C-alpha positions as CSV (number, residue, x, y, z in Angstrom):
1,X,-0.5,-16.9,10.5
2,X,-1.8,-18.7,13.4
3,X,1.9,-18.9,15.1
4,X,2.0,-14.8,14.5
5,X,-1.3,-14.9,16.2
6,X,-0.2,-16.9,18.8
7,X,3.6,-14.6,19.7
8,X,1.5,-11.3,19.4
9,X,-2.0,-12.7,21.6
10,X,0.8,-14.3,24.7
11,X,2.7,-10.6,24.4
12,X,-0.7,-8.6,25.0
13,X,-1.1,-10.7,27.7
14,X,2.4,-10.2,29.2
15,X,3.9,-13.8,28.5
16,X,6.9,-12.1,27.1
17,X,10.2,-14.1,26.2
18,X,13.7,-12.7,27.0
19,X,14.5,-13.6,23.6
20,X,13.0,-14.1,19.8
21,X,14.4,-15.6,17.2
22,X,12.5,-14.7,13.9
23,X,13.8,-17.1,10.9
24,X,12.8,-18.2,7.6
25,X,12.5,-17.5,4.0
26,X,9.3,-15.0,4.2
27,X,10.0,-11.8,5.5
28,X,6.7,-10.4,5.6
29,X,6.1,-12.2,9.1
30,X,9.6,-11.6,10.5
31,X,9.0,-7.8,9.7
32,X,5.1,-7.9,11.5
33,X,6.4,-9.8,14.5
34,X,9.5,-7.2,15.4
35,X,7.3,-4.1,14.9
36,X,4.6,-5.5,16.7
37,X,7.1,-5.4,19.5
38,X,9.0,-2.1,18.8
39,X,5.5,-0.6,19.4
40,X,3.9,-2.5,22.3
41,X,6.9,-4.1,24.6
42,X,7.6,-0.1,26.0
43,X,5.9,3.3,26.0
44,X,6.5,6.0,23.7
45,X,8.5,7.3,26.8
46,X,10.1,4.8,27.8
47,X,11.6,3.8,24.0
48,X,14.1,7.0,24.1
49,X,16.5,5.5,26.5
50,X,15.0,1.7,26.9
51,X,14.9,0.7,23.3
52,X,18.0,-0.1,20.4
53,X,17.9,-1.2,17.0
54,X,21.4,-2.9,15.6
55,X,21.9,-4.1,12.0
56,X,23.8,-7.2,11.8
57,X,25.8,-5.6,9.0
58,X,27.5,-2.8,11.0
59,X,27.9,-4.7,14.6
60,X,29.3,-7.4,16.1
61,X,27.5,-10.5,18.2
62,X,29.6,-9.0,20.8
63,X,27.7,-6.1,20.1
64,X,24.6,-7.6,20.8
65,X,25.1,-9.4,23.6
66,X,26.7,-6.6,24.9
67,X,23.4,-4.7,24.6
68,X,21.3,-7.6,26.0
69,X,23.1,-7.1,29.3
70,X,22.6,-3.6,30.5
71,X,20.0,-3.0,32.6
72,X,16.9,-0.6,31.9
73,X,17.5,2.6,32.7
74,X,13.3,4.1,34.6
75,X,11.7,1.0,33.0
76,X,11.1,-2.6,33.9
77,X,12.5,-3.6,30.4
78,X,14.7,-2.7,27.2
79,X,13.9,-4.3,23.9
80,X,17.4,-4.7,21.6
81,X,16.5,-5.1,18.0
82,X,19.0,-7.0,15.4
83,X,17.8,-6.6,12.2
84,X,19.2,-8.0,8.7
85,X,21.2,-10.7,11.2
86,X,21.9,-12.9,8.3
87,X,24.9,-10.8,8.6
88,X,26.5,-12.1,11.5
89,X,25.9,-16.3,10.0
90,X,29.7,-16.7,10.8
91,X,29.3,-15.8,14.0
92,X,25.9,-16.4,15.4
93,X,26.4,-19.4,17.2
94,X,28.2,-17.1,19.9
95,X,25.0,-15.9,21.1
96,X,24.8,-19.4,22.8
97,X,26.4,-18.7,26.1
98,X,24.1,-15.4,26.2
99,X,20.7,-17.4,25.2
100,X,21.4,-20.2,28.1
101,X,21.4,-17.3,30.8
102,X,19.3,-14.4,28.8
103,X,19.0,-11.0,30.9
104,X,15.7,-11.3,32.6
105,X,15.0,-7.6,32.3
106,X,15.9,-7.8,28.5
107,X,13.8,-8.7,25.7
108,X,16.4,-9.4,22.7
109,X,14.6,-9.3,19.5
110,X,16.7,-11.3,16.3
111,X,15.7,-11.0,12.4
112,X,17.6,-13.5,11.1
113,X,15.7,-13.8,7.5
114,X,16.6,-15.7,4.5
115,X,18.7,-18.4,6.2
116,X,18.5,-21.4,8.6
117,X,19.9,-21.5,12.2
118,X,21.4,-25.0,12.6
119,X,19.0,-27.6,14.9
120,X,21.8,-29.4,15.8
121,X,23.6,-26.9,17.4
122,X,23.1,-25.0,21.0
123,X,22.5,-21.7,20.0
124,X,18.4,-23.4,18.9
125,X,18.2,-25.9,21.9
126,X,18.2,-23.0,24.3
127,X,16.4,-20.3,22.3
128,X,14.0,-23.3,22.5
129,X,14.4,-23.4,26.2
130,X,14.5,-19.9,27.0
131,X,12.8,-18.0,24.4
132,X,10.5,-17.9,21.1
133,X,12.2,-19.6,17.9
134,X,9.9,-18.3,14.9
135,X,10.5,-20.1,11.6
136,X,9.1,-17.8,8.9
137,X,8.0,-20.1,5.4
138,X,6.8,-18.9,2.1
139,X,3.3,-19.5,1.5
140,X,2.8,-21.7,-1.8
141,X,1.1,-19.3,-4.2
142,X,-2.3,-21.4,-4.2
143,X,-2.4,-20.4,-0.3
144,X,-2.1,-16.3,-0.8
145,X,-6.0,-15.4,-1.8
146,X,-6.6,-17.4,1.3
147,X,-4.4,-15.2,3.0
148,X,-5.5,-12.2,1.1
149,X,-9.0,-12.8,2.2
150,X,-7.9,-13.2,5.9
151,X,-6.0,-10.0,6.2
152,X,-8.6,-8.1,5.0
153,X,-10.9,-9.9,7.1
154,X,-9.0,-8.1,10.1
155,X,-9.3,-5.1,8.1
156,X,-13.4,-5.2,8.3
157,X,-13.7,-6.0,4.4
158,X,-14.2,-8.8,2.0
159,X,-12.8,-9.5,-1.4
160,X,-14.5,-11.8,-4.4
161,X,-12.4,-14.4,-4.9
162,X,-11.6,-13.6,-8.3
163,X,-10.0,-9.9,-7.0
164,X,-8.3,-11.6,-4.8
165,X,-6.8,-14.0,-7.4
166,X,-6.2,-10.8,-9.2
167,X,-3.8,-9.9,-7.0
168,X,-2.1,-12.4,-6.5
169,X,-1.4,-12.7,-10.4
170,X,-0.4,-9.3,-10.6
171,X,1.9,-9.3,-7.4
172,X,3.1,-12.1,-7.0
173,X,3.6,-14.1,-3.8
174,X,5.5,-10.7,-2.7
175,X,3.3,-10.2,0.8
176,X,5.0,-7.4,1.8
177,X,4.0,-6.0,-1.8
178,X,0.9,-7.0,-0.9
179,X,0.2,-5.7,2.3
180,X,0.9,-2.2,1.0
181,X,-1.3,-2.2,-2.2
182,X,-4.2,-4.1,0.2
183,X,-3.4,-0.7,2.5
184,X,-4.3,1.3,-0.8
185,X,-7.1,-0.4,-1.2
186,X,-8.6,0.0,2.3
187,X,-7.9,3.8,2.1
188,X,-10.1,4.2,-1.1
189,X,-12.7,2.0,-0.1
190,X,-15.4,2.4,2.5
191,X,-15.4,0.0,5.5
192,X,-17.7,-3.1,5.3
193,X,-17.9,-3.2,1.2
194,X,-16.4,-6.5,-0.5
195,X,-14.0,-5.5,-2.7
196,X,-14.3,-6.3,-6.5
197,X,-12.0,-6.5,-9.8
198,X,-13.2,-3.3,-11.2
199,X,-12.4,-1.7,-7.4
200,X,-8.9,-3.0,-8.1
201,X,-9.0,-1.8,-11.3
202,X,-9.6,1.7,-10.5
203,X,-7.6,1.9,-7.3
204,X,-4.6,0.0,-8.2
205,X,-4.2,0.0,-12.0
206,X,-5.0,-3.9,-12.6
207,X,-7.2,-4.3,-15.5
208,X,-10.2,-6.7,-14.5
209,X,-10.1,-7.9,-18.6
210,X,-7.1,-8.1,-19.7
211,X,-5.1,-10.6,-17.3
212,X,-3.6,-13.6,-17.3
213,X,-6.9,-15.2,-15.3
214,X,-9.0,-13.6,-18.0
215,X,-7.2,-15.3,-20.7
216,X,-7.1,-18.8,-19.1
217,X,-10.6,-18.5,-18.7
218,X,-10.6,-17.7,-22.3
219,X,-8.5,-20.6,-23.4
220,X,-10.4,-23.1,-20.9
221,X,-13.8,-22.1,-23.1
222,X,-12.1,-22.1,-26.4
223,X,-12.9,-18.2,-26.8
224,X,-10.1,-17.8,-29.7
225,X,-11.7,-14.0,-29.9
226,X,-11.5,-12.9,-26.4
227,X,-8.1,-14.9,-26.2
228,X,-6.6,-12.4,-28.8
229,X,-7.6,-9.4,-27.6
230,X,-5.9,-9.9,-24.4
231,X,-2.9,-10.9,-26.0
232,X,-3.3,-7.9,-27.8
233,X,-3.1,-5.7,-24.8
234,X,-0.3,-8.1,-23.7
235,X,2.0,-6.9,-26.4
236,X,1.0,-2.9,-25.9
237,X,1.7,-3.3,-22.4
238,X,4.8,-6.0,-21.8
239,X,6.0,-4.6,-18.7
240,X,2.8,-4.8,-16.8
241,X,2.5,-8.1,-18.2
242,X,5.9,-9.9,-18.6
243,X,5.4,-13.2,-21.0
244,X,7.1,-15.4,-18.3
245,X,4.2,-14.8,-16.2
246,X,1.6,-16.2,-18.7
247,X,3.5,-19.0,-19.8
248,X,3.9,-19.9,-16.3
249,X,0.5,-20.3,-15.2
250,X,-0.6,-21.7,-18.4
251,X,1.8,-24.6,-18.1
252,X,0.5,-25.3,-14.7
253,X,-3.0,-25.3,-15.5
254,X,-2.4,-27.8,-18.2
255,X,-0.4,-29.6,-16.4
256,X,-3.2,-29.9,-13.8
257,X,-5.7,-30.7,-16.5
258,X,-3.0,-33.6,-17.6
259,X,-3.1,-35.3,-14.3
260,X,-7.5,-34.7,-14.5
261,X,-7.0,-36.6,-17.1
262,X,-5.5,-39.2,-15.6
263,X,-7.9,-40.1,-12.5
264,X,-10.0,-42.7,-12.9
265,X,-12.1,-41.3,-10.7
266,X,-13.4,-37.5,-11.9
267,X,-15.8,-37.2,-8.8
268,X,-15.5,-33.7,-7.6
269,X,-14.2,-35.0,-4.0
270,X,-11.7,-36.9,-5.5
271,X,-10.6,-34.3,-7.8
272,X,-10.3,-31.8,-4.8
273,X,-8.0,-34.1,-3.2
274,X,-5.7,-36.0,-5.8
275,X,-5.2,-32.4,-7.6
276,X,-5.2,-30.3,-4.3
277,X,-7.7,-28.0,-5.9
278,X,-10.2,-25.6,-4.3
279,X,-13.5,-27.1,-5.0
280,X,-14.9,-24.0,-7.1
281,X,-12.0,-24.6,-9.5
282,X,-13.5,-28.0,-10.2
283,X,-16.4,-27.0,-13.2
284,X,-13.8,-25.1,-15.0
285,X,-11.2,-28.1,-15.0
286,X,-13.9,-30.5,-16.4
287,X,-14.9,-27.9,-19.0
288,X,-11.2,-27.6,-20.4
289,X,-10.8,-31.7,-20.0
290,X,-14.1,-31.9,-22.7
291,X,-12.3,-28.8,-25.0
292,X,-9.0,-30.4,-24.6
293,X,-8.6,-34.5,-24.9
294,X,-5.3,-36.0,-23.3
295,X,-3.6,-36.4,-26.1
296,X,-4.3,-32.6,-26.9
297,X,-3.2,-31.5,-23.9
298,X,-0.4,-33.8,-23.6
299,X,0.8,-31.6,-27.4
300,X,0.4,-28.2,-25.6
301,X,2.8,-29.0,-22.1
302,X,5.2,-29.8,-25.1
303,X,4.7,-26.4,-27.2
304,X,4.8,-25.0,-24.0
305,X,8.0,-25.8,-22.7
306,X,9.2,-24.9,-25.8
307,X,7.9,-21.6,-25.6
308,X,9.2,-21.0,-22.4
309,X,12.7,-21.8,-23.6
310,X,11.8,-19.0,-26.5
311,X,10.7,-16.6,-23.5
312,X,13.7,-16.8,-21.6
313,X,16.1,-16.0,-25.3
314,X,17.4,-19.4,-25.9
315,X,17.3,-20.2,-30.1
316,X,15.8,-17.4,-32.0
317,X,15.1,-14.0,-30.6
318,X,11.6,-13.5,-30.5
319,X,9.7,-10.0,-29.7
320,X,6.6,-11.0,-26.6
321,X,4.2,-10.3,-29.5
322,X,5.3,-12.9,-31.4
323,X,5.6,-15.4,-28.5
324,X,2.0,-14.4,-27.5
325,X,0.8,-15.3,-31.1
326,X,2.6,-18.5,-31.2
327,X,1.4,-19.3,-27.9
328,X,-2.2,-18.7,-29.0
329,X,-1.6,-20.6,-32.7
330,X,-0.4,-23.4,-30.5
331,X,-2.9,-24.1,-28.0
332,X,-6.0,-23.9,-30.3
């Protein structure tokens, strides 16, 4: 987020590159970046005759280049978008020539997501020169409350760290999917308030009991009761609540409970920093390590991994209310 910051704060101040190479496995910041500058580069005016969007499936690098060139017809620039250029990876190395003398008056705008431009090669050495090479990377899924909690910063609200960690187990890692439900959000709740589970849970749909953080939290205190009635709701509602998800972040909490075990050391600071935890996650780690010894926990990683394999229809066929029962049976 701080290199978006950095592209969009030099273009507000007119330090604008003849060319922009936008990169990378997350789209989200590709997409923010390019209509940041299909709205800002040129006025409303200006855009009819000064401004062209290409998609890399219908044109040619020709094409582009050919676009780059002309001049700006009442206007000090013209902005050329390419969008979905992952489409032209046979052939983007000919934008070379083009990005070692780029048109000054021309500010050529490339999405290239989903796939890697070659270091080695000259097409990056003079984007690196010339222009702005943007490598967009997927933010590891421990990393998107953070992010969640910045973006609505921007927005003028707050979020409770457990809403936000609803979210994240609900959507995903999906920003984009994200963005628009946090848009939601921010249009059905006044300006200033922090946002809570029960505001998700009336805006969005997300129930704040019966989730797959409600039930770790469950399992971590041994709650056997509370533990079933989520599973419960589980198997009425499988779509919203697809088995591969639970399994999922069960196995990496225990996993991360298997490695507490291990450390010498169960310090808080050292915890933090040999499990790469966020400190507030720390009580609820040493709670599960005195409900669950290492040899216990070392049994349920095993049951599982075999669950999983069940999930995913390998051996007998199992309904997701009979995997959520086993799973249950099996951890306590």
């Amino acid at each position: 987020m701080d290199e978006v910051k950095l592209i969009v704060g030099n273009i507000k101040k007119g330090n604008i590159a003849p060319i922009y190479f936008l990169t990378g496995e997350e789209p989200y910041f590709i997409d923010k970046i390019s209509e940041f500058i299909e709205k800002s580069i040129l006025s409303e005016e200006e855009r009819g005759f000064n401004q062209v969007v290409l998609y890399g499936k219908d044109v040619t690098v020709d094409d582009v280049v050919g676009n780059a060139k002309r001049y700006p017809m009442m206007a000090e620039r013209q902005v050329v978008i390419v969008k979905e250029a992952q489409h032209l990876s046979r052939s983007i190395e000919g934008l070379a020539a083009y990005a070692e003398q780029p048109q000054p008056s021309t500010v050529l705008v490339v999405c290239y997501k989903n796939s890697k431009l070659d270091k080695r090669k000259k097409l990056y050495k003079e984007i690196q020169k010339k222009g702005v090479f943007f490598e967009s990377k997927k933010l590891y899924e421990n990393k998107v409350a953070d992010w969640i909690k910045k973006v609505l910063k921007v927005k003028g609200y707050g979020i409770t760290h457990k809403a936000a960690e609803l979210l994240v187990e609900f959507l995903g890692t999906d920003l984009g999917r994200i963005d628009k439900e946090l848009d939601k959000l921010c249009m059905m709740v006044p300006k200033g308030v922090e946002i809570t589970p029960e505001a998700i849970e009336l805006n969005i749909g997300i129930s704040k009991d019966y989730n797959n953080f409600e039930l770790k939290k469950a399992v971590i205190e041994r709650d056997f009761v509370k533990a079933a009635r989520i599973v419960n709701y589980f198997s009425q509602n499988p779509k919203d609540n697809p088995f591969v998800l639970t399994i999922s972040l069960l196995y990496s909490f225990f996993i991360q409970l298997l490695g507490y075990h291990g450390l010498k050391d169960h310090s808080k600071a050292n915890v933090v920093s040999s499990l790469g935890v966020k400190p507030f996650l720390v009580p609820e780690i040493q709670l599960a390590a005195k409900n669950y010894p290492m040899r216990r926990v070392s049994e349920i990683v095993s049951h599982l991994r075999e669950l999983d394999v069940k999930g995913k229809g390998v051996g007998a066929g199992m309904t997701q209310q009979d995997l959520l029962k086993e799973l249950l049976v099996r951890i306590f």
